[in-house]
Structure formats: structure tokens, C-alpha cells
Coordinates of C-alpha atoms in Angstrom, one line a residue:
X1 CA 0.0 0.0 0.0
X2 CA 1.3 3.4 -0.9
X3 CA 2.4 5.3 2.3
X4 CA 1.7 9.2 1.9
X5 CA 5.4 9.6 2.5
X6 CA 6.3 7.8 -0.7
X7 CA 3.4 9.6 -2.3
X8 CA 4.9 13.0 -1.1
X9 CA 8.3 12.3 -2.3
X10 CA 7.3 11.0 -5.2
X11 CA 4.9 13.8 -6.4
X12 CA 8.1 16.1 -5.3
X13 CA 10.7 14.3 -7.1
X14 CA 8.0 14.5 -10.4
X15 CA 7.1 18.3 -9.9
X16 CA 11.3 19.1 -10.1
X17 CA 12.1 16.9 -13.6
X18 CA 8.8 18.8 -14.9
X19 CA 10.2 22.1 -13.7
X20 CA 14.0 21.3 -14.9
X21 CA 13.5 22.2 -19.0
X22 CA 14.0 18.3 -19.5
X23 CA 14.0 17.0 -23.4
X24 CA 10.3 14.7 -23.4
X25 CA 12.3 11.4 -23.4
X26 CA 14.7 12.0 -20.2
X27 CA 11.7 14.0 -18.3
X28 CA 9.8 10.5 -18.8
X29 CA 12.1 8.5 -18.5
X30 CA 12.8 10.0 -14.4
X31 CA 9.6 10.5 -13.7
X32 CA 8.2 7.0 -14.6
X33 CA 10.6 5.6 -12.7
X34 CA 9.8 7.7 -9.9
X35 CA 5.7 7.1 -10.2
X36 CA 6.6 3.0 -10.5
X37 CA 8.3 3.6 -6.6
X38 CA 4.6 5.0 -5.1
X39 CA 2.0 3.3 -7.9
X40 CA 3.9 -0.3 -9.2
X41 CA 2.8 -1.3 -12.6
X42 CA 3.7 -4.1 -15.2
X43 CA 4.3 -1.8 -18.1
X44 CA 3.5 2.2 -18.8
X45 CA 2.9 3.8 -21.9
X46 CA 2.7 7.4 -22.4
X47 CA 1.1 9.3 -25.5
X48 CA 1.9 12.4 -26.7
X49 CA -1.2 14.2 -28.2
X50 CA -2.0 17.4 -30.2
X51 CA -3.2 19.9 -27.6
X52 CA -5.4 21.2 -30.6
X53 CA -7.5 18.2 -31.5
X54 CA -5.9 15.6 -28.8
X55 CA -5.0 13.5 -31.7
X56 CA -1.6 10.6 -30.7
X57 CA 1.3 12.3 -32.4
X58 CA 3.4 9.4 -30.8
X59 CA 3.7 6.8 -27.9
X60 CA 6.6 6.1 -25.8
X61 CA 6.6 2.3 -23.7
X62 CA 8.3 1.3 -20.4
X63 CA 8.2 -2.1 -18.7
X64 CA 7.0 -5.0 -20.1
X65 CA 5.3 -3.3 -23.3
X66 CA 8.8 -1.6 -24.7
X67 CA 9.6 -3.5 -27.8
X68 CA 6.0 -4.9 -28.1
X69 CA 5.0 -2.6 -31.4
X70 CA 3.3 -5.6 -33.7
X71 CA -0.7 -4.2 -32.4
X72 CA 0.2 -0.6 -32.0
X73 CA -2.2 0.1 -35.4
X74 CA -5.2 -1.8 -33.5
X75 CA -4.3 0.2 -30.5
X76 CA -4.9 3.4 -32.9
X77 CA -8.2 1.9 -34.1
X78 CA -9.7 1.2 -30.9
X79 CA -8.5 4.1 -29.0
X80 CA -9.6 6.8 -31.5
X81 CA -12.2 4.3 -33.7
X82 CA -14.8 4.0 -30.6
X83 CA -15.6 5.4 -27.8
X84 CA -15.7 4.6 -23.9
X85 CA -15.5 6.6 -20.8
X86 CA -11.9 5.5 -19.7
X87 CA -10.9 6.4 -23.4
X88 CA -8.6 9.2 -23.7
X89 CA -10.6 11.7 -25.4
X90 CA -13.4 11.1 -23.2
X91 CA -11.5 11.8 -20.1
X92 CA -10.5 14.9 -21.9
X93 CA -13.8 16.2 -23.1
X94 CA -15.0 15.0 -19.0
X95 CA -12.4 16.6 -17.3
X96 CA -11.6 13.6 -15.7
X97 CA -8.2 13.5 -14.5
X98 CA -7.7 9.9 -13.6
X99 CA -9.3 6.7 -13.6
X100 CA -9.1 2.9 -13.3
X101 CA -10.8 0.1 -15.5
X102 CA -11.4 -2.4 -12.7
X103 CA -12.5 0.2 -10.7
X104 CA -14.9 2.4 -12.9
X105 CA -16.9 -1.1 -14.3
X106 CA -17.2 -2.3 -10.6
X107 CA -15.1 -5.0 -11.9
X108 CA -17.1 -5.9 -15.3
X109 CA -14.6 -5.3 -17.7
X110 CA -16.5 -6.4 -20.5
X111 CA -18.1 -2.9 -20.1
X112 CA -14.0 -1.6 -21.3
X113 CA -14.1 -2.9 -25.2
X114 CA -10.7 -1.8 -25.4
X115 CA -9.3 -3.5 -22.2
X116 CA -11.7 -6.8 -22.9
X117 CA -11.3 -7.3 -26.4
X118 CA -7.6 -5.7 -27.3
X119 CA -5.3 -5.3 -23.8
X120 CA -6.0 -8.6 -22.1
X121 CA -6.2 -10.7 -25.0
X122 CA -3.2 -9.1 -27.0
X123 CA -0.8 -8.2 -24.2
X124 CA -2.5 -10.3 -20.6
X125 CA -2.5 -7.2 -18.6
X126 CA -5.7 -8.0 -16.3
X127 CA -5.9 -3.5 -15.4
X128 CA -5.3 -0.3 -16.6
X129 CA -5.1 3.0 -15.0
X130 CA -5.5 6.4 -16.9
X131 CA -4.1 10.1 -16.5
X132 CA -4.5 12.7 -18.5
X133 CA -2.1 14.9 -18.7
X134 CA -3.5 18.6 -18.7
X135 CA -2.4 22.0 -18.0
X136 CA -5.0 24.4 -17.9
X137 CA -7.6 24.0 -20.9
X138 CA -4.8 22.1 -23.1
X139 CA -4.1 18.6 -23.2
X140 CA -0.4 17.3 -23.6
X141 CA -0.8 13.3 -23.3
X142 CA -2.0 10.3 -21.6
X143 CA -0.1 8.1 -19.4
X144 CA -1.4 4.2 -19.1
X145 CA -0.7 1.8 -16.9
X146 CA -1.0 -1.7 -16.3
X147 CA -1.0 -4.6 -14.3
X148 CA -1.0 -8.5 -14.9
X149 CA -3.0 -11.0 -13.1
X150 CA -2.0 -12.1 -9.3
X151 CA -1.4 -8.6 -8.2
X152 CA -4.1 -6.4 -6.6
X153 CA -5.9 -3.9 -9.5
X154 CA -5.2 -0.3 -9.3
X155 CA -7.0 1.2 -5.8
X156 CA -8.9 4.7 -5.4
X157 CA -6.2 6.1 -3.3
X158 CA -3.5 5.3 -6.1
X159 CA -6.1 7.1 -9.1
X160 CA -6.7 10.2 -6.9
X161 CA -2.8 10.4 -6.5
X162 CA -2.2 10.0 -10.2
X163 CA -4.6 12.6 -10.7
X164 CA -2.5 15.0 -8.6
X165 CA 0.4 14.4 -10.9
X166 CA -1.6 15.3 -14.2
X167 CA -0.5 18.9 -14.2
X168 CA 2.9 18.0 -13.5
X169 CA 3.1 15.4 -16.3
X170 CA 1.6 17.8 -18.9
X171 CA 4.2 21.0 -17.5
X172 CA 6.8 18.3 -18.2
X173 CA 5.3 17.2 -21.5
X174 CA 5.3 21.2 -22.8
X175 CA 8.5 22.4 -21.3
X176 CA 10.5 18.8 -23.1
X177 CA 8.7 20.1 -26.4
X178 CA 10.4 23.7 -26.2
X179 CA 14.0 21.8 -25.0
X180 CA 13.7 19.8 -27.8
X181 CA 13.5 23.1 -30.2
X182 CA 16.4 24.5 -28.4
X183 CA 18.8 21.5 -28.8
X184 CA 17.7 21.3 -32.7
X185 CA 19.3 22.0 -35.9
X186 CA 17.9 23.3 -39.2
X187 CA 16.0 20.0 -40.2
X188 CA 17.2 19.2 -43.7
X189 CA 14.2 19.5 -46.9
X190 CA 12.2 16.5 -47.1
X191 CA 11.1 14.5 -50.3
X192 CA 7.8 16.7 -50.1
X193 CA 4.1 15.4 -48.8
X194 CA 3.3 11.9 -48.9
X195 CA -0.3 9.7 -49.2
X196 CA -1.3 6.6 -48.3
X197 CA -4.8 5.0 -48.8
X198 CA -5.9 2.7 -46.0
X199 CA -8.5 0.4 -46.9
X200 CA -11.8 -0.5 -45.0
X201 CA -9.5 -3.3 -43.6
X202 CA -7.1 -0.9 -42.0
X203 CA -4.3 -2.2 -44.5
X204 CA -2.5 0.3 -46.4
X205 CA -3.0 0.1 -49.7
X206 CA -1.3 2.3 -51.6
X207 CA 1.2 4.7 -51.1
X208 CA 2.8 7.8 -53.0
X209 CA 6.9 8.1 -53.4
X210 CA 8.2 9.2 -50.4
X211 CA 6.2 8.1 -47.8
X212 CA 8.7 4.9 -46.0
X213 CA 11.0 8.1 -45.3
X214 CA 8.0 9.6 -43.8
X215 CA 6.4 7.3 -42.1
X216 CA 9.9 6.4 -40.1
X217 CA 10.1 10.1 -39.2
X218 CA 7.3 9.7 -36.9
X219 CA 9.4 7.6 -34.8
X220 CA 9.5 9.1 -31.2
X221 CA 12.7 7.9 -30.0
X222 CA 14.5 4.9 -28.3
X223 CA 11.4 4.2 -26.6
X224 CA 8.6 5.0 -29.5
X225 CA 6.2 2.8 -30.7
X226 CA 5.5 1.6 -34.1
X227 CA 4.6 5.0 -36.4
X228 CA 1.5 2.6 -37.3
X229 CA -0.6 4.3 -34.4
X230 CA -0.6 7.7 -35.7
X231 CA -1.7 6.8 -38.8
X232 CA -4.5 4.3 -37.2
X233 CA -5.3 6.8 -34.9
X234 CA -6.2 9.7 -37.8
X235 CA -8.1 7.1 -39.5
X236 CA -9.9 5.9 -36.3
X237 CA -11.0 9.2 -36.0
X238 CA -11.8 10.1 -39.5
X239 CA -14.2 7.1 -39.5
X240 CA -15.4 8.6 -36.8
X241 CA -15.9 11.9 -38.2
X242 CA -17.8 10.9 -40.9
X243 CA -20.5 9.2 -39.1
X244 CA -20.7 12.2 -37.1
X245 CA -19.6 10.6 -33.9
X246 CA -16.8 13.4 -33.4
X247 CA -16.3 16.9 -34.2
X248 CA -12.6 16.7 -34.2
X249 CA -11.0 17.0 -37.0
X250 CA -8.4 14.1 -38.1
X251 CA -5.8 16.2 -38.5
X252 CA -2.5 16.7 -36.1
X253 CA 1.0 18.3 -35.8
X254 CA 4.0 16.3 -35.0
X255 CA 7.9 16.9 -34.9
X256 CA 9.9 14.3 -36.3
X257 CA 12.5 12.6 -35.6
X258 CA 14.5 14.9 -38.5
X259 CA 13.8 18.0 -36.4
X260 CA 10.9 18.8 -39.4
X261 CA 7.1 19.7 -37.9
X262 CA 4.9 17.7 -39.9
X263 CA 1.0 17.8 -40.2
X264 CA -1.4 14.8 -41.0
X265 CA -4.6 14.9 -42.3
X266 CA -7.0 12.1 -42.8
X267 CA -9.8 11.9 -45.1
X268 CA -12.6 9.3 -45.5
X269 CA -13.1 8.6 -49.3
X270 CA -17.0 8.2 -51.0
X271 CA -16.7 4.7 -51.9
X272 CA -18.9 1.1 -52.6
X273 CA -17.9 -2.1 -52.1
X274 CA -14.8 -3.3 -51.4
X275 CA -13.6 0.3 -50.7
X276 CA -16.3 1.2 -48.7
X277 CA -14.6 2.6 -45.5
X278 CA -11.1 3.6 -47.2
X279 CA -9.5 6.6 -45.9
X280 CA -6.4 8.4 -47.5
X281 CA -3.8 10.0 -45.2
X282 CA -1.7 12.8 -46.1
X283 CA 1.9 13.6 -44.4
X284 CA 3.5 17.2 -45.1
X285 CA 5.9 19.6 -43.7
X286 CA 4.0 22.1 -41.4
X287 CA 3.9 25.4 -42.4
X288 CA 4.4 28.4 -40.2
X289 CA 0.6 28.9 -39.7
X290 CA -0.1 25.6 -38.6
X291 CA 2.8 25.2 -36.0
X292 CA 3.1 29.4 -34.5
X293 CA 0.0 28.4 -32.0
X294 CA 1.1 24.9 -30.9
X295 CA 4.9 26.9 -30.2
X296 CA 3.3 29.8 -28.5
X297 CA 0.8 27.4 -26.2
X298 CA 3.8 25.5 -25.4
X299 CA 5.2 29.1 -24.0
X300 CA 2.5 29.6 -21.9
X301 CA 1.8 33.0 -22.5
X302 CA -0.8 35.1 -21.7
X303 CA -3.4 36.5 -24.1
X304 CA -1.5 39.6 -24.4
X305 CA 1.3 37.9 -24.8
X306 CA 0.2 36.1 -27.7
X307 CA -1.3 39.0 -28.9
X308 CA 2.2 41.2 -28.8
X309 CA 4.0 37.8 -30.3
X310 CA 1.6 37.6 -33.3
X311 CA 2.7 41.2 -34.3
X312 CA 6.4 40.5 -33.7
X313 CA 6.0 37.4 -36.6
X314 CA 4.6 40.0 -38.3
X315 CA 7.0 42.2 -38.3
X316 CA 5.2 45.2 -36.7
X317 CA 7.6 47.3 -34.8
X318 CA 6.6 48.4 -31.0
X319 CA 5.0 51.9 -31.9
X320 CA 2.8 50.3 -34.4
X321 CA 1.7 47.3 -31.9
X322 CA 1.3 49.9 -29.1
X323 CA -1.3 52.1 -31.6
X324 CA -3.0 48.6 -32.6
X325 CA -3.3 47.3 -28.8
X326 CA -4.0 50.6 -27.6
X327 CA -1.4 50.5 -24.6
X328 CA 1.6 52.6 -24.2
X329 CA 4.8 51.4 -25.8
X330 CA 5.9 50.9 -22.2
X331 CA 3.6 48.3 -22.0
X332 CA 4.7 46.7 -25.3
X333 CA 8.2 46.3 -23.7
X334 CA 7.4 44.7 -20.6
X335 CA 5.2 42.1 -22.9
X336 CA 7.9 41.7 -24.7
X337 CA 10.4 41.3 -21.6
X338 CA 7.9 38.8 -20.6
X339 CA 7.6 37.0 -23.8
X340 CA 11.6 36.8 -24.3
X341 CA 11.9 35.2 -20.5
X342 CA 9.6 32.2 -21.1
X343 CA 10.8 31.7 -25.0
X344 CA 14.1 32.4 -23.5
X345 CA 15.6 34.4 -25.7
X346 CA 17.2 37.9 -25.8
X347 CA 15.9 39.8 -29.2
X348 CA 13.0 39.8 -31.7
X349 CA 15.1 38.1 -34.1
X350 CA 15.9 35.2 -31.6
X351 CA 12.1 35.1 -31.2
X352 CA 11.2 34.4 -34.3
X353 CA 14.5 31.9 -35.0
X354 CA 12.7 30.0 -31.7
X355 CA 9.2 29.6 -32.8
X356 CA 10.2 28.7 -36.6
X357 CA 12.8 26.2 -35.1
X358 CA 15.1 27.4 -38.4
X359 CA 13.4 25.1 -40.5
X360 CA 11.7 28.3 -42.5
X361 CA 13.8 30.9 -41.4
X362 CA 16.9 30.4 -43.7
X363 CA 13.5 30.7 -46.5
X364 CA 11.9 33.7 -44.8
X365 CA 13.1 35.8 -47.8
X366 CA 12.1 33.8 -50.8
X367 CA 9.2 34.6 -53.2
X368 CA 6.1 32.5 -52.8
X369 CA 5.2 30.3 -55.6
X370 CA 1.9 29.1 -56.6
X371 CA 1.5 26.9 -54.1
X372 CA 1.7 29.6 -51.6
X373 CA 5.4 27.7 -50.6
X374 CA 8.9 29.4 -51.2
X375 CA 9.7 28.7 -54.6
X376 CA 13.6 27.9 -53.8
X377 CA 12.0 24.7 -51.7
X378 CA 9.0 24.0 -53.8
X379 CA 7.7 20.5 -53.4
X380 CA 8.4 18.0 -55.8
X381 CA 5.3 16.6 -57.3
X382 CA 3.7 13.0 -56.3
X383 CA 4.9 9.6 -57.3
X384 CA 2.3 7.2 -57.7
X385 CA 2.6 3.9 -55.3

């Protein structure tokens, strides 16, 4: 039984990696091992999500489930496919910070689809228990744990204390993110988007040139599982979209493993037959855009803030944001102060070098071509598969 020593020390020793600008992997990686000393589990794995539509962007294992990849697409299916109240999303959307399978089916875990018919059967863990890691209104992941048979299932006292670590988790999660982008260099160009179909029997069945080098940038590091669950994931939840189960869109930002910010999109496709239910997935570099809000949210800035950063990557000087904020320029500069603290940086220029992680800076002054991309970097058209 945990002891609310352990518990103490153990919420403590979490609270300083999350605090200590750790890069995602060594910040888990400490405070796993730390949670396994007050809450002992079988295995562990954590998911990284898109704060935006709380879409997996990657999963890291720990325990008995690193190395075990071979059903991390039906993990994707299930988690994002259907819905039950101990999935991810549906903490989220419930605000529910924590919670136990055994415990939240009274024991009837034939009530859990995914614990019934995927977890016990592919992997023999007899309980899971669930944080979601949130800060605020944004959600940064979702840590699971589990247990195998013979050992007592995951207790109330051990949920409620996993729920006090949920902020700490997601700090941890958003403050590795923005260590990451300081360690990084320029990523180098990529061989441009790539498309694979999935078919209404979740194979892939086509693909465009390109997309092997893609698909194995969505690795998530030493511990990472199979880039398989993204992709079942988006098409989990653009099935879902289409019957009008969700309103999220299947669409999410990740940074490879090449430094580059990508963006997925899934669609469903209007088809009969044999293609009923095919969906086609489509894996490009992000574009300034798309990844400015996820950078900004990971500084934690206030709405002024943002406001007063927006206009920097704009290049509007500090008279001119003053006039269109209507505060003093006084104002402007301790926003700015502020803003350059938490990005940790010293200048405007550094600023904008931070949140475009240098992989469109060195492109910042090229004309835009047709595509609305700079034409010294256009894409290359798509190979057929």
C-alpha cells in the first residue's frame, strides 16, 4: 500500500524533472521511474497528443510493453475508432483526470471494449489506469498503466494520486517540447508530402513516393512505438468523423524525428464495395501557420502575450503594436520582456529563429510560388505507389 510519505516524495521528485526544462524522453524516462516507486505497474505507456484536436502524435513504452509494437495500429483503431468513458478523449472532453478500468466497471470489464477485447487478450494485462495529462484547458498526453493478473488492480487512493500528478506530467510534456526546439538544428528538406490509402480493412494500400522516409520520421525515440498508431489513430478518428460521432478534425501536428514539424490529415473517401470505409492519409511539412500556435501554447503566454508575439511574426515594430493594442509602448516592452523570459531568448530576431525552429527561417526571404510555398524549396510533385 502506498504510504503518503512515498506519495509525497514522489509527487516532489516528479514536480522538479517537470520544472528542470528536461527534453520529453529524459523527463519521462525520471519520472516514470519515480511514479513505479509510489504506484507499481507491469508496463507504462505514455502518449503524446496534439493539444489542438488531442490526436496521438506518438507513444513512448516502459516495462513489459517496450519493444512490443506488432498491435500498436489496433491500439490506434480502438483508442480513436470507438468510444468509452476511460478512453482518452473522453477523459479529456469529461475533465476527468484519472481513472481505473477495474474500478470504474465495478469489476465488469467487458463494459472496457478496449481492455476486454484488445489489452488482455493481445498483451494479458488483467488492469489499466489512466491520467490525462493537462495543463489548464490544453491537453499534452495520456499516461497508461498496467498490471497482470495475481497482483491487486489499481486502488482509489492510487487514481486520486495520479490525478495529482496530471498537471505535472503535462508542464513536463510542454516544457520537453520547447527543450527539444532549443537543442535542434535546421532539419534538412524532405522528399515533399506523402499519401497513403488505408483500406476498410485498415491495411495500407497504396502509397505515394516518399512516404517509408516519412512514415519512419514519426518515430518518437528509443522508446517509440510503431509510427503505425498515428496513422491508425487519424483514421480511427476520420471514420469517426464521418459518421458524425466526433467533431474533431483528423488532423495533427508532429515533430519528427529529423527536427521537421509535420502535419497529417486524414480523409474518408465516397466509396462502394470493397472500398467502402477507405480513408487516405496525407503527411506534409508544417507550415508556419499551422505550428506558430502549438509553439506559442507550449510558452505559456498570456493572451496579451500572444497577442504582442503575433505582431512581432509580423514584423510590426513596437509603436505600431502599441497604436493597434492601444497601450503605451511601455507596455509593449514589458510584454515583450515577458515574452523573451519564457521563449528564452534575448531579441525579436531570436524570437522568431525559436518559434520557426530554423526550418523556415533560412527561406523567410524567398518569393512564394503558386502553391503559396517558397519557390527555392517547392515540393516536388507525387509519385504514384
Amino acid at each position: 500500500m502506498m504510504t503518503g510519505l512515498t506519495a509525497e516524495r514522489v509527487r516532489r521528485d516528479v514536480e522538479v524533472v517537470a520544472r528542470a526544462g528536461l527534453e520529453i524522453d529524459t523527463f519521462l524516462e525520471e519520472s516514470i521511474a519515480s511514479i513505479s516507486r509510489a504506484v507499481p505497474f507491469t508496463s507504462a505507456c505514455l502518449a503524446t497528443v496534439d493539444p489542438s484536436t488531442r490526436l496521438l502524435t506518438g507513444a513512448r513504452k516502459y516495462g513489459d510493453l517496450l519493444g512490443r509494437n506488432d498491435h500498436d495500429h489496433e491500439f490506434g483503431l480502438v483508442e480513436y475508432g470507438e468510444s468509452e468513458p476511460t478512453a482518452f478523449m473522453s477523459m479529456a472532453e469529461s475533465r476527468v483526470a484519472a481513472a481505473g478500468v477495474h474500478l470504474s466497471t465495478a469489476g465488469n470489464l467487458e463494459a472496457s471494449p478496449r481492455l476486454s477485447r484488445f489489452i488482455e487478450p493481445r498483451f494479458g494485462y488483467a488492469d489499466e489506469m489512466r491520467a490525462v495529462c493537462r495543463e489548464g484547458d490544453r491537453v499534452w498526453g495520456g499516461l497508461a498503466l498496467f498490471r497482470e493478473p495475481g497482483v491487486p488492480h489499481f486502488g482509489e487512493d492510487e487514481i486520486d494520486f495520479m490525478a495529482t500528478l496530471a498537471h505535472h506530467l503535462a508542464l513536463g510534456l510542454r516544457s520537453g517540447m520547447l527543450a527539444a526546439l532549443a537543442g535542434s538544428t535546421a532539419p534538412t528538406s524532405a522528399s515533399g508530402p506523402a499519401v497513403l490509402i488505408v483500406g476498410g480493412d485498415d491495411s495500407i494500400r497504396q502509397t505515394s513516393l516518399g512516404a517509408d522516409e516519412r512514415l519512419a520520421d514519426l518515430l518518437a525515440g528509443q522508446n517509440s512505438g510503431a509510427p503505425a498508431a498515428v496513422i491508425a489513430a487519424l483514421v480511427g478518428a476520420a471514420r469517426r468523423f464521418a459518421r458524425g460521432e466526433s467533431s474533431v478534425p483528423p488532423r495533427s501536428r508532429v515533430r519528427g524525428a529529423s527536427g521537421m514539424w509535420l502535419v497529417l490529415h486524414a480523409s474518408p473517401l465516397t466509396a462502394l464495395g470493397e472500398h467502402d470505409g477507405d480513408v487516405v492519409i496525407t503527411i506534409e511539412e508544417a507550415r508556419p501557420p499551422e505550428i506558430v500556435p502549438l509553439v506559442v501554447a507550449a510558452f505559456d503566454l498570456t493572451p496579451r502575450e500572444r497577442d504582442v508575439t503575433q505582431l512581432v511574426l509580423q514584423g510590426v515594430d513596437t509603436k505600431a503594436i502599441a497604436e493597434t493594442m492601444h497601450v503605451s509602448t511601455y507596455t509593449v516592452q514589458d510584454h515583450l520582456k515577458s515574452v523573451f523570459d519564457k521563449a528564452d531568448v534575448r531579441s525579436r530576431r531570436e524570437l522568431i529563429s525559436r518559434i520557426y525552429f530554423d526550418q523556415y527561417v533560412p527561406r523567410m526571404g524567398s518569393e512564394l510560388g503558386p502553391s503559396g510555398w517558397f519557390t527555392s524549396h517547392e515540393s516536388p510533385a507525387l509519385g504514384a505507389g
